[in-house]
Structures are given as C-alpha cells and as structure tokens.
Coordinates of C-alpha atoms in Angstrom, one line a residue:
Chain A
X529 CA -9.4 16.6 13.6
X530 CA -7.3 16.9 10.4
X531 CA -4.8 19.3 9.7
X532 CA -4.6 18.3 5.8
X533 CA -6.4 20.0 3.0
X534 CA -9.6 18.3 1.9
X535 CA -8.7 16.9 -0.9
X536 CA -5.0 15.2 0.4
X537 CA -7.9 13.7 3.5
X538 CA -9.6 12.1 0.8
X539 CA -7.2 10.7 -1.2
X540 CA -5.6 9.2 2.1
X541 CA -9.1 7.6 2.8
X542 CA -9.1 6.2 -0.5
X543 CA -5.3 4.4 0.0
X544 CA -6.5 3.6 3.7
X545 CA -9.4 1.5 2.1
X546 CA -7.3 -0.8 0.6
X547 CA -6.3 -3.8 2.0
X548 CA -3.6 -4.1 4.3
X549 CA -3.0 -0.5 4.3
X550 CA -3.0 1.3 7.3
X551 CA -3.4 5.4 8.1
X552 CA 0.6 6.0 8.3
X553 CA 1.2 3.6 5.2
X554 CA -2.3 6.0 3.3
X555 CA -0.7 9.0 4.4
X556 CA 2.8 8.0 3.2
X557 CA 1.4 7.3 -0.5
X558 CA -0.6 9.7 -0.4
X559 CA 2.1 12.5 0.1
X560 CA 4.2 10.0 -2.1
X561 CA 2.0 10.2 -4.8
X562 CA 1.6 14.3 -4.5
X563 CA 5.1 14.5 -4.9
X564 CA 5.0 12.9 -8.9
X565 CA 5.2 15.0 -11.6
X566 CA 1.6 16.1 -13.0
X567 CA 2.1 13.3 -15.4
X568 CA 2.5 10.5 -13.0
X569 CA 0.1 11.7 -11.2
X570 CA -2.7 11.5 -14.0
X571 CA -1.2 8.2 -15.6
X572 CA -1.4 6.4 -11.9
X573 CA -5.3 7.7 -12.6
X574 CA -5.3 6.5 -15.5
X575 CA -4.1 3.4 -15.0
X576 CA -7.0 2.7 -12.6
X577 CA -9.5 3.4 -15.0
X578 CA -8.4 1.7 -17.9
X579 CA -7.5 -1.6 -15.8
X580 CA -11.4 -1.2 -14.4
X581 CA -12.8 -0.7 -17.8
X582 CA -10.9 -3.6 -20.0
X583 CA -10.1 -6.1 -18.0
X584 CA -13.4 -8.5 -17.4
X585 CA -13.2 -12.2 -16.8
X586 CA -12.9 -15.0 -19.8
X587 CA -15.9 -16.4 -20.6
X588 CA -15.1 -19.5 -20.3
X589 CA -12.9 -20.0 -16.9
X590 CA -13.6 -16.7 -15.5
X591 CA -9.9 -16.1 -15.2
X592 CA -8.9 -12.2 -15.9
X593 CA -8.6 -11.0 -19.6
X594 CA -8.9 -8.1 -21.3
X595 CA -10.2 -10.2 -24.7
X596 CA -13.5 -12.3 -24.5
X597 CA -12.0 -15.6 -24.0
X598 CA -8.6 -15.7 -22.4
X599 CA -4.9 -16.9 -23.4
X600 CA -5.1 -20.1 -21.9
X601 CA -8.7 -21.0 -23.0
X602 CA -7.9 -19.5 -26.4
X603 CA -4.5 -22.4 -27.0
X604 CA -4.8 -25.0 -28.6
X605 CA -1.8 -26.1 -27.0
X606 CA -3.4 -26.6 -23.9
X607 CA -5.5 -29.8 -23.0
X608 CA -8.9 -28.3 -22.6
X609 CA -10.2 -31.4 -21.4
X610 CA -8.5 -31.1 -17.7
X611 CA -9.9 -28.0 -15.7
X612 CA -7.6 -27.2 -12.7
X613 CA -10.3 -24.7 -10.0
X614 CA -8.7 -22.2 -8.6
X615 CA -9.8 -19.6 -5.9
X616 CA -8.4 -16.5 -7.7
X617 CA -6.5 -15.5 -10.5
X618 CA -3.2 -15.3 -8.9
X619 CA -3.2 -19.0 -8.1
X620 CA -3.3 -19.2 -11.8
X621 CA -0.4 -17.4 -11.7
X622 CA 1.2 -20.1 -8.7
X623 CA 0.5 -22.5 -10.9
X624 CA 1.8 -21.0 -14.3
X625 CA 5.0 -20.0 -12.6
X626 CA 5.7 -23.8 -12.4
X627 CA 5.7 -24.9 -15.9
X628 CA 4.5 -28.5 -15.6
X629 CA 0.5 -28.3 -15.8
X630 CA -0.7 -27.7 -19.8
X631 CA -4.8 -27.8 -18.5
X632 CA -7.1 -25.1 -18.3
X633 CA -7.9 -23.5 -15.1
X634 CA -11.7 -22.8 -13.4
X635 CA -11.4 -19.4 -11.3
X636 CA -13.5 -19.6 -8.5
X637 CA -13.6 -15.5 -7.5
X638 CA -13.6 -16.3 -3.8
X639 CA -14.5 -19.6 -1.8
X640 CA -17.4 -21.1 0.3
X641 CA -17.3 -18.7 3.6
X642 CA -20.6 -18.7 6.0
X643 CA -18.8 -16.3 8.1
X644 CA -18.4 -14.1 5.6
X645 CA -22.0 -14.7 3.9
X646 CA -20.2 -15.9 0.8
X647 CA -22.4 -18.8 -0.5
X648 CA -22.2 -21.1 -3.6
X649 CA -24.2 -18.6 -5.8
X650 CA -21.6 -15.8 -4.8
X651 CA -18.9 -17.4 -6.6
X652 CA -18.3 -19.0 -10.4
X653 CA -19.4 -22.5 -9.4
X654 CA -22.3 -22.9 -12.2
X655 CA -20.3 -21.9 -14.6
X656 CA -18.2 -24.5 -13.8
X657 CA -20.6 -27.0 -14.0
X658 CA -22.5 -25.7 -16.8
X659 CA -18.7 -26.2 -18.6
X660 CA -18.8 -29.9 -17.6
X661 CA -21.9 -30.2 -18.7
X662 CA -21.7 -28.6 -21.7
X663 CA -17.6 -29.8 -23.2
X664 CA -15.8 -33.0 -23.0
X665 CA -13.9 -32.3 -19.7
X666 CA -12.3 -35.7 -18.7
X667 CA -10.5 -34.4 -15.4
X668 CA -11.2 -31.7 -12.6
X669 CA -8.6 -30.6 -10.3
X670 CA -9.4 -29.2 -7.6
X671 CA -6.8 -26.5 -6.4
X672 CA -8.5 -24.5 -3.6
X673 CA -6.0 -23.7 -1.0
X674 CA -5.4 -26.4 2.0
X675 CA -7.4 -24.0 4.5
X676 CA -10.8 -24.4 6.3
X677 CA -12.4 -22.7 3.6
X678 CA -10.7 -24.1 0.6
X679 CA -11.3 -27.5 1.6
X680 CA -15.0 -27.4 2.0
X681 CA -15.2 -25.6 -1.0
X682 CA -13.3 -28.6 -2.9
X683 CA -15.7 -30.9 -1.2
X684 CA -18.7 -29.1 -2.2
X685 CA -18.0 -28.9 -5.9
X686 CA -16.5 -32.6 -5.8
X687 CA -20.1 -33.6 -5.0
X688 CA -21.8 -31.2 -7.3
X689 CA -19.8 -33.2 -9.7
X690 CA -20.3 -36.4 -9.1
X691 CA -23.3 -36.9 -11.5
X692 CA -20.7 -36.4 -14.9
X693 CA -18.9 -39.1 -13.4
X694 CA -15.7 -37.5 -14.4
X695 CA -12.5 -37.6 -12.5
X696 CA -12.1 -35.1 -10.0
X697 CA -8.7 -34.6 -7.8
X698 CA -7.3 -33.1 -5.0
X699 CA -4.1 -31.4 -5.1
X700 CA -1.5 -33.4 -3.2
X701 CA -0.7 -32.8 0.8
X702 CA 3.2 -33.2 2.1
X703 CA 5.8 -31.8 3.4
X704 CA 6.8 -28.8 0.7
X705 CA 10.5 -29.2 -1.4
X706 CA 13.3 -27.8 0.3
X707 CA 11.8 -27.8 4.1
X708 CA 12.7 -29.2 7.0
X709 CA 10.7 -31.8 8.5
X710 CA 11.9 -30.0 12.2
X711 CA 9.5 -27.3 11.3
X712 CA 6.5 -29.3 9.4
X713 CA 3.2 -29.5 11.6
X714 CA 1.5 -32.5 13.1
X715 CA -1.5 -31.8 9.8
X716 CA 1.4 -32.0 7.4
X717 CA 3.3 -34.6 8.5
X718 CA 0.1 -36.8 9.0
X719 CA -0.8 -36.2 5.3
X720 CA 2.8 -36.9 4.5
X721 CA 2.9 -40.3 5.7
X722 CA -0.3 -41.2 4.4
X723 CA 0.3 -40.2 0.8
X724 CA 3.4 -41.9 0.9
X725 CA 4.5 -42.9 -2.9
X726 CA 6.8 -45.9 -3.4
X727 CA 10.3 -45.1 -4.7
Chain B
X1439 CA 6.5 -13.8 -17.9
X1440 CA 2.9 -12.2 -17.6
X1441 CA -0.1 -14.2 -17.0
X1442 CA -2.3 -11.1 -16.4
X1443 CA -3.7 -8.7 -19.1
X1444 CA -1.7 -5.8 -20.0
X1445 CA -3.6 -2.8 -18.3
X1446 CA -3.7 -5.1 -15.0
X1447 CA -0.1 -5.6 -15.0
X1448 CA 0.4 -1.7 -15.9
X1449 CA -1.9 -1.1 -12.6
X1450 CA 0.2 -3.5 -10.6
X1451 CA 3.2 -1.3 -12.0
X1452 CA 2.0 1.4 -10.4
X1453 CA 0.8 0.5 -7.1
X1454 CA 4.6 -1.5 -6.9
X1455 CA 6.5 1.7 -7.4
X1456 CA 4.7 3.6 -4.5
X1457 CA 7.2 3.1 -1.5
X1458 CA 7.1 0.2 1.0
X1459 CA 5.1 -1.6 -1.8
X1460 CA 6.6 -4.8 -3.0
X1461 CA 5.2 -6.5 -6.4
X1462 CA 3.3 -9.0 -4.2
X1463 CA 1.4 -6.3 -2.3
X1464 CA 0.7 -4.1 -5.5
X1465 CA -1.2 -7.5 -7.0
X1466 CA -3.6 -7.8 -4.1
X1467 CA -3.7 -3.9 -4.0
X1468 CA -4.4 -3.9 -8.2
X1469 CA -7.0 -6.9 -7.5
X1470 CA -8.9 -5.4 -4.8
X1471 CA -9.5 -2.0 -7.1
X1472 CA -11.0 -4.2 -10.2
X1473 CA -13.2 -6.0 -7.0
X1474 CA -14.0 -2.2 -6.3
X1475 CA -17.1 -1.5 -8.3
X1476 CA -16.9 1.0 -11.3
X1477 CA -17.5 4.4 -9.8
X1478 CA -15.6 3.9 -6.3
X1479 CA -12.7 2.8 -8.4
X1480 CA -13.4 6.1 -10.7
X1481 CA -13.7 7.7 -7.7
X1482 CA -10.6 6.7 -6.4
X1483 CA -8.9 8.1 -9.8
X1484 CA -10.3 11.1 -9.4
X1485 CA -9.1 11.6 -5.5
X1486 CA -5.4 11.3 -7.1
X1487 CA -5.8 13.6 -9.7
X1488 CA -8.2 16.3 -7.1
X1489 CA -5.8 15.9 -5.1
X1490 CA -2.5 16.6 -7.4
X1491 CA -4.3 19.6 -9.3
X1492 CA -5.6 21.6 -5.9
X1493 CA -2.9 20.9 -3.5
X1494 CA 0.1 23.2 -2.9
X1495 CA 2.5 24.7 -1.3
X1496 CA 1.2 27.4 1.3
X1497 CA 2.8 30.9 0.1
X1498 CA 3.9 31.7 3.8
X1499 CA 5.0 28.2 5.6
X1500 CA 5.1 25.9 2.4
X1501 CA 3.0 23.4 4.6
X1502 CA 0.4 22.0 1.7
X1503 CA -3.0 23.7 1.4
X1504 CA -5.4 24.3 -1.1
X1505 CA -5.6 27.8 -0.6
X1506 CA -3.0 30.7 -0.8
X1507 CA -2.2 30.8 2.8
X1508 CA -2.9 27.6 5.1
X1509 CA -5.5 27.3 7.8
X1510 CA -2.2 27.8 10.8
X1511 CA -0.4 31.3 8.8
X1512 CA -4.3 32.8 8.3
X1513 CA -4.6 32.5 12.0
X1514 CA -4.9 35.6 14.3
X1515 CA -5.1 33.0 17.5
X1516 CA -1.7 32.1 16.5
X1517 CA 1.4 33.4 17.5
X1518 CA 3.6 34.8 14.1
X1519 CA 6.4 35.5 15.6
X1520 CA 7.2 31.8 16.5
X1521 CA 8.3 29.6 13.6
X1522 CA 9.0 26.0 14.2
X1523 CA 11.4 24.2 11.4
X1524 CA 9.9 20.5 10.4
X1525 CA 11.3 18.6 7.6
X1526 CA 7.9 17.0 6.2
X1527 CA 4.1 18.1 6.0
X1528 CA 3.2 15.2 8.2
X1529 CA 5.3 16.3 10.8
X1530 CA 3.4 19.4 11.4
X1531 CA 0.3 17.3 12.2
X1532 CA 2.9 15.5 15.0
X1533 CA 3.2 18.4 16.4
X1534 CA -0.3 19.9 16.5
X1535 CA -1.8 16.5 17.9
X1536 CA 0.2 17.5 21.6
X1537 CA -2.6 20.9 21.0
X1538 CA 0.2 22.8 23.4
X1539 CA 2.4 24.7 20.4
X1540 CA 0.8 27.7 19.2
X1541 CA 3.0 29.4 17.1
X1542 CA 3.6 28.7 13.1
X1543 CA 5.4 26.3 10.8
X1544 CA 7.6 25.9 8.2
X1545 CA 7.8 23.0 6.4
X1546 CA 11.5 22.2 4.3
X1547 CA 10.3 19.4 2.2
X1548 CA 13.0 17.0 2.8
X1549 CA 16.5 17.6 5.1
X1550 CA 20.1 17.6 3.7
X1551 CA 21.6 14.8 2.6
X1552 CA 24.4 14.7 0.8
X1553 CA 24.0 11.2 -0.1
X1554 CA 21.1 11.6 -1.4
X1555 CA 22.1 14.7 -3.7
X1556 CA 20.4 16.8 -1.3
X1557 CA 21.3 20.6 -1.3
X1558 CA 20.5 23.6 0.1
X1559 CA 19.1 24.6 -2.9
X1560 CA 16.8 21.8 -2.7
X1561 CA 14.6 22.4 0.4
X1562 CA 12.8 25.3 1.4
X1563 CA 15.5 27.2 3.2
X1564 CA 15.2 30.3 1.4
X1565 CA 11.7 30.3 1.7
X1566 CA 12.8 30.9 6.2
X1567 CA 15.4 33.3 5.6
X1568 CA 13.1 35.8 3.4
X1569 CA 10.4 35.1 5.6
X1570 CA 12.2 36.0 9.3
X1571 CA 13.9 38.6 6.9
X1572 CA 10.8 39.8 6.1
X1573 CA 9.0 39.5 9.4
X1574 CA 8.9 40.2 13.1
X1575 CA 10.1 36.9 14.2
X1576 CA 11.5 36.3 17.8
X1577 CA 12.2 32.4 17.6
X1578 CA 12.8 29.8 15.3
X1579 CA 12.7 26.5 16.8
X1580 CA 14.3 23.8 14.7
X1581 CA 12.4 20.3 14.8
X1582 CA 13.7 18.2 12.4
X1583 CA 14.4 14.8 13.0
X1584 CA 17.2 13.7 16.0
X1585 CA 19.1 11.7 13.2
X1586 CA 22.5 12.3 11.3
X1587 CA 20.5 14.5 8.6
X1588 CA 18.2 16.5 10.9
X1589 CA 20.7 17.2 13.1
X1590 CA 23.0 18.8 10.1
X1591 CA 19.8 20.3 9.0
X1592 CA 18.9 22.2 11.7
X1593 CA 22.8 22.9 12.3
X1594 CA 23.4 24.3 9.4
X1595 CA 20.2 26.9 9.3
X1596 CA 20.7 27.6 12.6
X1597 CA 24.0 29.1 11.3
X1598 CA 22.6 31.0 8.6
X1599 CA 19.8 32.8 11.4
X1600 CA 22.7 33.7 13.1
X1601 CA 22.8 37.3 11.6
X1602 CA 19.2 37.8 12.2
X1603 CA 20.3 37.7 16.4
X1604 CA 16.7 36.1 16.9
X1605 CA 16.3 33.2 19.7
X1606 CA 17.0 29.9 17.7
X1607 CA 16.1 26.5 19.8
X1608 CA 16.1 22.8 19.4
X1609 CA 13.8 20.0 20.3
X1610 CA 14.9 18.6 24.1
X1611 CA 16.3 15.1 23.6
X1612 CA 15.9 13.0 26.4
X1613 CA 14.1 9.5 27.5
X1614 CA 10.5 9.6 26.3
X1615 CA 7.2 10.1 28.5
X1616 CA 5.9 6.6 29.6
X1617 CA 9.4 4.6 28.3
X1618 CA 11.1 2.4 30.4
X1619 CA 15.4 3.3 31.2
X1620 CA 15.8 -0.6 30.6
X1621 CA 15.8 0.2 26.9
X1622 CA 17.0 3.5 26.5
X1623 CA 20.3 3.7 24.4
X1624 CA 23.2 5.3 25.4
X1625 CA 22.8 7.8 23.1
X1626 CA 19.3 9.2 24.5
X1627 CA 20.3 8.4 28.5
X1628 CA 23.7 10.7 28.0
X1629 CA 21.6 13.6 26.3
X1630 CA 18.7 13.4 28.9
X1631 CA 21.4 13.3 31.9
X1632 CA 22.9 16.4 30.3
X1633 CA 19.6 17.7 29.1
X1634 CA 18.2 17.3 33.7
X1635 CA 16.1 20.1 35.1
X1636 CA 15.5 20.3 38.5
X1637 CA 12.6 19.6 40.1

C-alpha cells in the first residue's frame, strides 16, 4: 500500500537499502533530497557515479585511490618495509588521524566471518602475502579490530606468515587514554595487567 | 586532512549534508555504495534524478505526484468537498494508513515559522483559498502538527476561511489510544479532560 508516486517509492527503497537506514530515515531523505534544486539533485547523482567509476583500490595495499598506486604506497617518506593490516579503509584513516605510524598499511576489505560465508579467498589476504613474498617487508602489524572476528583473522594471517620469518605484531590491549578504570571490562583490564610496561 | 580520494570524499559530502546524517554515518553510507556493484549504484543515481525530473506538485492538493492531478483529487469515491490541511507529503500517508478519512488533502509544504523566515507567502496557502474559492467545499479540517508552529498555522488560515462561512475543524487533542495516563503530560491530560465526550 503506497500512497507515493512510483518513482519517490523507488528512490526511498534505494536510501532504505543502505545501511543503518531505516523507512522513516529513506523517506525523510528522500523528500529531502526532492526538495534541492535541479542542480543538487543531479550533482548528488553525479557524485555517485563518478566516486563508483574512479575510485578503485591501490595496487599495492588495496587501500582506496583514485590513481593506480596510492598516496601512501606512492611516498617515499614512508617506510615501506612495515605493513600495518587493516580491515577497511577507514581504519587507515583511525590510524592516519594519529600521526605517529610512517608504515604502509595492508587493507583487508572485510575479515574472516563463517557466519557470514566470508572466507580467506573473499578478502585481500594473497595479496598480502604475495607482497611479502615478493618486497623486503621487515615488519607486519596486524591491526584487525580486538573483536571475535578480527582476532582470528590476525591469527590466521600470522600463521600464513610464519614461513618469511618476518616480524609480525599485534596491536597493543589496555585500558584506552583518558578512561576510567570504573568503567573498563574484566577482558580489558585482564589484558591491561598483563601487558604491563615498566616505568 | 583527507586520506580518501577526492570523488569519495565529494560523495561523503553529499550523503553528510542530507539531514540527521553526521560525517561518520555519510562514510559508511559512501563506502557501502562503492561496495554496491556498478549498475545498482548507477541505478541508484538514476532513482535520484527519476525521481527529481517526474515528481511534482499535484495541480489541485499540491500533494507530490507524477501526474497532473494525484491518485486522491482524480477520485470520484472520494468526497471533494472535505479538505484536510497537513503540513508535509508524508503526513498525508499518516492519515490514510487509519483507511477511515475519505475526503481530500492539501498539503502546505512546511508551517509558519517565523524563526525560520517562514511566511505566508512561503507555503501553499494560496493555493486553499483559490481552491475553497473556487469550489464547493463544506469543511476544511486543519491537521497540522499540535506544536507551537502548527498550531499558529492552522490558527491563522483558519482566520483567513473565515469569510468563506464553511465548517473549519481541528484535530481532537487528547491522551492517545493504547497510552498509559502515568505518562501523559499536563498539557495533553487538561486538553483531553476538556476535550470528554460522554459515553
């Protein structure tokens, strides 16, 4: 039962296909984005198309670009012998925003999930090793996030890599800057006191 | 700071300045579409821009359509001679859900607000007055929102249908169907005491 033209239905499907958007929240942008001027309108289209068309992934980490080998991988600034694996591109971003790390990153696209039928040949894990294999990579970092899912995936790919014998890491567990330890969890706390530094 | 490529970021833009959207939301939104493959995110494009170039204004009730006249003013089954005020679009599809109204619309596009810069001249007011003008209308039933700027709304065109001596009504405030007293607010208990029919 619709009482909405055709064409406002389907664009309202489309919004309610994204992620996290509901039918209220599709309707609202929809009707939002009928109310733009012509010109918004078409350049929100646009937009869509042209992000689909140029933006691929760098050939060599698989991180987003819209050249064939990204900014990062391109520097000669960077140390291209330290590979940090990420899940997806915005942890790149995380990890950019904090100014510290000068490696280059491994983007994963996704993580081991059985649940989700999402095995290792789903995501950009020989590429990764073929890029060990292949370059003088001294250090892997794994930077998977500290869920179910993340973990094993770090495991995984630690043991794929064992045969370079080539240092692979896990990003540090604590207690994060600025918290309270009134709110950490049993998990984090555990990990806290056993990854205790000296001071 | 920008880690992303230019026509991602420009996509991110977009989805951030659609309302309710923040910057963290519009990156998993932009992300998902370049997951999407090629021709459901063309397809997606094209819904905006179908939608923007064949929906307007219906001629009669300025509810949106994509014909001259919509669906509810082309209707013989309905009754023309009843006109019920909403502010929005969606608001007519409130209303038809309950399947008990059977008279028209017309749709203001938006309530007074002089905050907001919002005139008379801006909403479809006009567009009612030429059209129960015009017409043989017997009631006009203003259901615009029961906040500060529906309630001027309907106030004020209630006022200017005054000359036309037809039967203008309001929306019943009162506690709603299947609430609980406990948490009613003053506001709402005073009007539905006021507001009591008897049984």
């Amino acid at each position: 039962m619709s009482f909405f033209p055709a064409s406002l239905e389907a664009l309202i499907d489309k919004f309610a296909s994204l992620p996290g958007i509901g039918r209220k929240s599709a309707q609202r942008l929809a009707f939002h984005v009928l109310s733009l001027p012509e010109e918004e309108a078409r350049s929100f289209a646009d937009a869509i198309i042209e992000a689909k068309t140029s933006v691929h992934c760098c050939k060599i980490c698989q991180n987003l670009t819209e050249g064939e080998i990204c900014s990062i991988c391109a520097s000669d600034r960077r140390d291209q012998s330290t590979i940090c694996v990420v899940s997806e591109p915005r942890d790149v971003l995380s990890i950019e925003r904090g100014r510290e790390y000068n490696g280059t990153y491994h983007v994963l696209h996704g993580v081991l999930s059985p649940m989700s039928h999402v095995g290792p040949d789903d995501i950009r894990i020989k590429e990764l090793l073929q890029r060990v294999a292949d370059n003088d990579v001294e250090e892997v970092i794994m930077a998977t996030n500290p869920d179910t899912e993340g973990e094993a995936t770090a495991m995984y790919i630690s043991r794929l890599l064992k045969p370079f014998q080539i240092k692979v890491t896990r990003l540090a567990y604590g207690i994060p800057v600025g918290s309270n330890l009134e709110f950490a969890d049993d998990a984090t706390l555990n990990r806290a006191i056993e990854g205790r530094t000296e001071m």
